[in-house]
Amino acid sequence: MFGKKIKKKDDTVIFQIQKIYIKDVSFESPHSPNIFKETWNPKISCDLNNIFNKLKEFLFEVTLRVIVKVHINFKLVFLCEVHQSGIFYIKGLSDKKLLYCLGVYCPDILFPYVRECVSSLTSRGGFPNLNLDPVNFDTIFKKNNENKDLLK
């Protein structure tokens, strides 16, 4: 027993934000300037999704994609699309916890950048600021994975 080395399991979890950046941005207002004459009673839709890929060991790119469409009387007022990305160094998590981190924690970090970008673009487009409501990525993740073995 004295001659054997006992290896201690390294349970250290490391999470570091390496970089946050805009991967793609688009703003379209096809009916400007005539749309400014319309009464402002918009119908707003927002599509959101999250994709991630492994760049190398322990290094992941996460992209939060948001598409906001605003209509008045069935006319497209504007379309705003933002792909906000981040590179994250994540080490020491089980596969289950890693998927949760990439699907919940990382998008939660990126979302304020998306919100600011959408608000700025709509304002620069001549429209009232559009402040996106908070998003519960935990609920979305659980709903999207409720029939999978990922969370068990």
C-alpha atoms as an extended CHARMM CRD file, in Angstrom:
* protein
*
       152  EXT
         1         1  MET       CA              0.0000000000        0.0000000000        0.0000000000  PROA      1               0.0000000000
         2         2  PHE       CA              2.8580000000        2.4080000000        0.7280000000  PROA      2               0.0000000000
         3         3  GLY       CA              4.4690000000        1.8130000000       -2.6370000000  PROA      3               0.0000000000
         4         4  LYS       CA              1.3760000000        2.6430000000       -4.7170000000  PROA      4               0.0000000000
         5         5  LYS       CA              0.5700000000        6.1530000000       -5.8150000000  PROA      5               0.0000000000
         6         6  ILE       CA             -3.0160000000        7.1280000000       -5.3800000000  PROA      6               0.0000000000
         7         7  LYS       CA             -4.3310000000        9.3460000000       -8.1310000000  PROA      7               0.0000000000
         8         8  LYS       CA             -6.7190000000       11.9700000000       -6.9280000000  PROA      8               0.0000000000
         9         9  LYS       CA             -9.5790000000       12.6940000000       -9.2710000000  PROA      9               0.0000000000
        10        10  ASP       CA             -9.5070000000       16.3280000000      -10.3990000000  PROA      10              0.0000000000
        11        11  ASP       CA            -13.0570000000       17.6170000000       -9.9750000000  PROA      11              0.0000000000
        12        12  THR       CA            -12.1500000000       21.2020000000      -10.7250000000  PROA      12              0.0000000000
        13        13  VAL       CA            -14.6640000000       22.9100000000      -12.9810000000  PROA      13              0.0000000000
        14        14  ILE       CA            -13.3310000000       25.6970000000      -15.1510000000  PROA      14              0.0000000000
        15        15  PHE       CA            -15.6160000000       28.0710000000      -17.0330000000  PROA      15              0.0000000000
        16        16  GLN       CA            -14.1060000000       31.0130000000      -18.8770000000  PROA      16              0.0000000000
        17        17  ILE       CA            -15.5000000000       33.4320000000      -21.4290000000  PROA      17              0.0000000000
        18        18  GLN       CA            -12.8330000000       33.6780000000      -24.1290000000  PROA      18              0.0000000000
        19        19  LYS       CA            -14.6020000000       36.0620000000      -26.4900000000  PROA      19              0.0000000000
        20        20  ILE       CA            -18.0550000000       37.5220000000      -27.1950000000  PROA      20              0.0000000000
        21        21  TYR       CA            -18.7610000000       38.8240000000      -30.6920000000  PROA      21              0.0000000000
        22        22  ILE       CA            -21.4090000000       39.4910000000      -33.3070000000  PROA      22              0.0000000000
        23        23  LYS       CA            -21.3150000000       36.7810000000      -35.9320000000  PROA      23              0.0000000000
        24        24  ASP       CA            -24.0540000000       38.1980000000      -38.1580000000  PROA      24              0.0000000000
        25        25  VAL       CA            -26.4310000000       41.1740000000      -38.0560000000  PROA      25              0.0000000000
        26        26  SER       CA            -29.1660000000       42.2480000000      -40.4340000000  PROA      26              0.0000000000
        27        27  PHE       CA            -31.8030000000       44.9760000000      -40.3460000000  PROA      27              0.0000000000
        28        28  GLU       CA            -34.3540000000       45.4080000000      -43.1230000000  PROA      28              0.0000000000
        29        29  SER       CA            -37.1340000000       47.9570000000      -43.3790000000  PROA      29              0.0000000000
        30        30  PRO       CA            -38.5530000000       47.3960000000      -46.8630000000  PROA      30              0.0000000000
        31        31  HSD       CA            -41.4210000000       49.9090000000      -46.6180000000  PROA      31              0.0000000000
        32        32  SER       CA            -39.4760000000       52.9050000000      -45.3000000000  PROA      32              0.0000000000
        33        33  PRO       CA            -40.1460000000       55.8110000000      -45.3610000000  PROA      33              0.0000000000
        34        34  ASN       CA            -43.8640000000       55.2840000000      -46.0810000000  PROA      34              0.0000000000
        35        35  ILE       CA            -44.2750000000       52.9570000000      -43.1090000000  PROA      35              0.0000000000
        36        36  PHE       CA            -43.5750000000       55.8970000000      -40.7570000000  PROA      36              0.0000000000
        37        37  LYS       CA            -46.9960000000       57.3230000000      -41.6980000000  PROA      37              0.0000000000
        38        38  GLU       CA            -48.7830000000       54.2400000000      -40.3270000000  PROA      38              0.0000000000
        39        39  THR       CA            -50.3570000000       54.2130000000      -36.8690000000  PROA      39              0.0000000000
        40        40  TRP       CA            -47.9530000000       52.4180000000      -34.5330000000  PROA      40              0.0000000000
        41        41  ASN       CA            -49.8560000000       49.3030000000      -33.5150000000  PROA      41              0.0000000000
        42        42  PRO       CA            -47.3340000000       46.5650000000      -34.2950000000  PROA      42              0.0000000000
        43        43  LYS       CA            -47.5500000000       42.7980000000      -34.1960000000  PROA      43              0.0000000000
        44        44  ILE       CA            -44.1930000000       41.4820000000      -33.0250000000  PROA      44              0.0000000000
        45        45  SER       CA            -42.8160000000       37.9770000000      -33.4300000000  PROA      45              0.0000000000
        46        46  CYS       CA            -39.5170000000       36.7490000000      -32.1110000000  PROA      46              0.0000000000
        47        47  ASP       CA            -37.7950000000       33.4820000000      -32.9990000000  PROA      47              0.0000000000
        48        48  LEU       CA            -34.8560000000       32.4070000000      -30.9020000000  PROA      48              0.0000000000
        49        49  ASN       CA            -32.5200000000       29.4510000000      -31.1060000000  PROA      49              0.0000000000
        50        50  ASN       CA            -29.1770000000       28.3800000000      -29.8170000000  PROA      50              0.0000000000
        51        51  ILE       CA            -26.4950000000       26.3910000000      -31.5980000000  PROA      51              0.0000000000
        52        52  PHE       CA            -23.1160000000       25.2940000000      -30.3590000000  PROA      52              0.0000000000
        53        53  ASN       CA            -20.1390000000       23.4580000000      -31.6970000000  PROA      53              0.0000000000
        54        54  LYS       CA            -16.8950000000       22.1640000000      -30.3040000000  PROA      54              0.0000000000
        55        55  LEU       CA            -13.8630000000       24.0460000000      -31.6120000000  PROA      55              0.0000000000
        56        56  LYS       CA            -11.3100000000       21.8700000000      -29.8400000000  PROA      56              0.0000000000
        57        57  GLU       CA            -10.9880000000       20.1150000000      -26.5100000000  PROA      57              0.0000000000
        58        58  PHE       CA            -12.7740000000       22.1620000000      -23.8310000000  PROA      58              0.0000000000
        59        59  LEU       CA            -13.3940000000       25.0640000000      -26.2520000000  PROA      59              0.0000000000
        60        60  PHE       CA            -16.9000000000       25.7300000000      -27.5890000000  PROA      60              0.0000000000
        61        61  GLU       CA            -18.5770000000       28.3210000000      -29.7820000000  PROA      61              0.0000000000
        62        62  VAL       CA            -22.1570000000       29.1190000000      -28.7880000000  PROA      62              0.0000000000
        63        63  THR       CA            -24.3720000000       31.2330000000      -31.0570000000  PROA      63              0.0000000000
        64        64  LEU       CA            -27.6730000000       32.7100000000      -29.9950000000  PROA      64              0.0000000000
        65        65  ARG       CA            -29.7680000000       33.5420000000      -33.0660000000  PROA      65              0.0000000000
        66        66  VAL       CA            -32.6980000000       35.9230000000      -32.7620000000  PROA      66              0.0000000000
        67        67  ILE       CA            -35.0370000000       37.0000000000      -35.5600000000  PROA      67              0.0000000000
        68        68  VAL       CA            -37.5420000000       39.7520000000      -34.7630000000  PROA      68              0.0000000000
        69        69  LYS       CA            -40.2940000000       40.5850000000      -37.2560000000  PROA      69              0.0000000000
        70        70  VAL       CA            -42.6220000000       43.5370000000      -36.7920000000  PROA      70              0.0000000000
        71        71  HSD       CA            -45.7760000000       43.9570000000      -38.8820000000  PROA      71              0.0000000000
        72        72  ILE       CA            -48.4400000000       46.6350000000      -39.1280000000  PROA      72              0.0000000000
        73        73  ASN       CA            -51.5810000000       45.7540000000      -41.0850000000  PROA      73              0.0000000000
        74        74  PHE       CA            -49.8100000000       42.6940000000      -42.5410000000  PROA      74              0.0000000000
        75        75  LYS       CA            -46.9490000000       44.8640000000      -43.8740000000  PROA      75              0.0000000000
        76        76  LEU       CA            -43.4570000000       44.0690000000      -42.7440000000  PROA      76              0.0000000000
        77        77  VAL       CA            -42.2590000000       47.1080000000      -40.8120000000  PROA      77              0.0000000000
        78        78  PHE       CA            -38.8420000000       45.6760000000      -40.1150000000  PROA      78              0.0000000000
        79        79  LEU       CA            -36.9300000000       42.4610000000      -39.7310000000  PROA      79              0.0000000000
        80        80  CYS       CA            -33.9820000000       42.3570000000      -37.3650000000  PROA      80              0.0000000000
        81        81  GLU       CA            -31.6970000000       39.3360000000      -37.1840000000  PROA      81              0.0000000000
        82        82  VAL       CA            -28.8150000000       38.9970000000      -34.7430000000  PROA      82              0.0000000000
        83        83  HSD       CA            -26.3880000000       36.1040000000      -34.3540000000  PROA      83              0.0000000000
        84        84  GLN       CA            -24.4940000000       36.7660000000      -31.1200000000  PROA      84              0.0000000000
        85        85  SER       CA            -21.6600000000       34.3410000000      -30.4490000000  PROA      85              0.0000000000
        86        86  GLY       CA            -19.2580000000       33.5260000000      -27.7130000000  PROA      86              0.0000000000
        87        87  ILE       CA            -16.2840000000       31.2650000000      -27.2840000000  PROA      87              0.0000000000
        88        88  PHE       CA            -16.2440000000       29.4760000000      -23.9510000000  PROA      88              0.0000000000
        89        89  TYR       CA            -13.6030000000       27.3260000000      -22.2740000000  PROA      89              0.0000000000
        90        90  ILE       CA            -15.4330000000       24.6700000000      -20.2670000000  PROA      90              0.0000000000
        91        91  LYS       CA            -13.6110000000       21.8800000000      -18.4560000000  PROA      91              0.0000000000
        92        92  GLY       CA            -14.5500000000       19.4150000000      -15.7480000000  PROA      92              0.0000000000
        93        93  LEU       CA            -18.2520000000       18.9080000000      -16.4360000000  PROA      93              0.0000000000
        94        94  SER       CA            -20.0090000000       15.6300000000      -17.1480000000  PROA      94              0.0000000000
        95        95  ASP       CA            -21.6160000000       15.3440000000      -20.5920000000  PROA      95              0.0000000000
        96        96  LYS       CA            -25.0370000000       16.0250000000      -19.0870000000  PROA      96              0.0000000000
        97        97  LYS       CA            -23.8710000000       19.1490000000      -17.2640000000  PROA      97              0.0000000000
        98        98  LEU       CA            -21.9060000000       20.3130000000      -20.3090000000  PROA      98              0.0000000000
        99        99  LEU       CA            -25.0270000000       20.1640000000      -22.5030000000  PROA      99              0.0000000000
       100       100  TYR       CA            -26.9150000000       22.1170000000      -19.8650000000  PROA      100             0.0000000000
       101       101  CYS       CA            -24.1360000000       24.7140000000      -19.6740000000  PROA      101             0.0000000000
       102       102  LEU       CA            -24.0730000000       25.1240000000      -23.4760000000  PROA      102             0.0000000000
       103       103  GLY       CA            -27.8640000000       25.2060000000      -23.7360000000  PROA      103             0.0000000000
       104       104  VAL       CA            -28.6840000000       27.4150000000      -20.7510000000  PROA      104             0.0000000000
       105       105  TYR       CA            -25.7820000000       29.1610000000      -19.0760000000  PROA      105             0.0000000000
       106       106  CYS       CA            -23.9490000000       30.3520000000      -22.2160000000  PROA      106             0.0000000000
       107       107  PRO       CA            -27.0850000000       31.6920000000      -23.9880000000  PROA      107             0.0000000000
       108       108  ASP       CA            -28.0090000000       33.4710000000      -20.7610000000  PROA      108             0.0000000000
       109       109  ILE       CA            -24.6580000000       35.2740000000      -20.9350000000  PROA      109             0.0000000000
       110       110  LEU       CA            -25.1450000000       36.1750000000      -24.6170000000  PROA      110             0.0000000000
       111       111  PHE       CA            -28.7500000000       37.3780000000      -24.3650000000  PROA      111             0.0000000000
       112       112  PRO       CA            -28.0840000000       40.8830000000      -22.9510000000  PROA      112             0.0000000000
       113       113  TYR       CA            -25.8130000000       41.5490000000      -25.9380000000  PROA      113             0.0000000000
       114       114  VAL       CA            -28.5920000000       40.4420000000      -28.3110000000  PROA      114             0.0000000000
       115       115  ARG       CA            -31.1210000000       42.6320000000      -26.4830000000  PROA      115             0.0000000000
       116       116  GLU       CA            -28.8810000000       45.6940000000      -26.7510000000  PROA      116             0.0000000000
       117       117  CYS       CA            -28.1430000000       45.0610000000      -30.4340000000  PROA      117             0.0000000000
       118       118  VAL       CA            -31.8440000000       44.6840000000      -31.3420000000  PROA      118             0.0000000000
       119       119  SER       CA            -32.7450000000       47.8270000000      -29.3980000000  PROA      119             0.0000000000
       120       120  SER       CA            -29.9610000000       49.8160000000      -31.0520000000  PROA      120             0.0000000000
       121       121  LEU       CA            -30.8040000000       48.6050000000      -34.5710000000  PROA      121             0.0000000000
       122       122  THR       CA            -34.5050000000       49.3940000000      -34.2620000000  PROA      122             0.0000000000
       123       123  SER       CA            -33.7310000000       52.8560000000      -32.9240000000  PROA      123             0.0000000000
       124       124  ARG       CA            -31.2350000000       53.5280000000      -35.7120000000  PROA      124             0.0000000000
       125       125  GLY       CA            -33.8610000000       52.3430000000      -38.1830000000  PROA      125             0.0000000000
       126       126  GLY       CA            -36.1210000000       55.1910000000      -37.0460000000  PROA      126             0.0000000000
       127       127  PHE       CA            -38.4460000000       53.0860000000      -34.8910000000  PROA      127             0.0000000000
       128       128  PRO       CA            -39.1110000000       53.0370000000      -31.1550000000  PROA      128             0.0000000000
       129       129  ASN       CA            -36.6180000000       50.9710000000      -29.1540000000  PROA      129             0.0000000000
       130       130  LEU       CA            -37.5910000000       47.3400000000      -28.9860000000  PROA      130             0.0000000000
       131       131  ASN       CA            -36.5380000000       45.8070000000      -25.6920000000  PROA      131             0.0000000000
       132       132  LEU       CA            -36.7620000000       42.0390000000      -25.7680000000  PROA      132             0.0000000000
       133       133  ASP       CA            -38.3420000000       40.4100000000      -22.7320000000  PROA      133             0.0000000000
       134       134  PRO       CA            -36.1350000000       38.2340000000      -20.5430000000  PROA      134             0.0000000000
       135       135  VAL       CA            -35.8360000000       34.6120000000      -21.6360000000  PROA      135             0.0000000000
       136       136  ASN       CA            -35.8060000000       31.6060000000      -19.3170000000  PROA      136             0.0000000000
       137       137  PHE       CA            -33.3190000000       29.3720000000      -21.1170000000  PROA      137             0.0000000000
       138       138  ASP       CA            -33.6480000000       26.7330000000      -18.4020000000  PROA      138             0.0000000000
       139       139  THR       CA            -37.3390000000       26.2370000000      -19.1830000000  PROA      139             0.0000000000
       140       140  ILE       CA            -36.6890000000       26.1730000000      -22.9360000000  PROA      140             0.0000000000
       141       141  PHE       CA            -33.8830000000       23.6410000000      -22.5240000000  PROA      141             0.0000000000
       142       142  LYS       CA            -35.9750000000       21.3550000000      -20.3510000000  PROA      142             0.0000000000
       143       143  LYS       CA            -38.9570000000       21.5830000000      -22.7020000000  PROA      143             0.0000000000
       144       144  ASN       CA            -36.8060000000       20.8000000000      -25.7550000000  PROA      144             0.0000000000
       145       145  ASN       CA            -35.2090000000       17.8350000000      -24.0190000000  PROA      145             0.0000000000
       146       146  GLU       CA            -38.0610000000       16.4270000000      -21.9520000000  PROA      146             0.0000000000
       147       147  ASN       CA            -38.3650000000       13.2900000000      -24.0890000000  PROA      147             0.0000000000
       148       148  LYS       CA            -34.6290000000       12.6950000000      -24.3060000000  PROA      148             0.0000000000
       149       149  ASP       CA            -32.3720000000       10.8900000000      -21.9000000000  PROA      149             0.0000000000
       150       150  LEU       CA            -30.1600000000       13.9830000000      -21.5180000000  PROA      150             0.0000000000
       151       151  LEU       CA            -31.7360000000       15.1430000000      -18.2860000000  PROA      151             0.0000000000
       152       152  LYS       CA            -32.0760000000       11.7920000000      -16.5290000000  PROA      152             0.0000000000
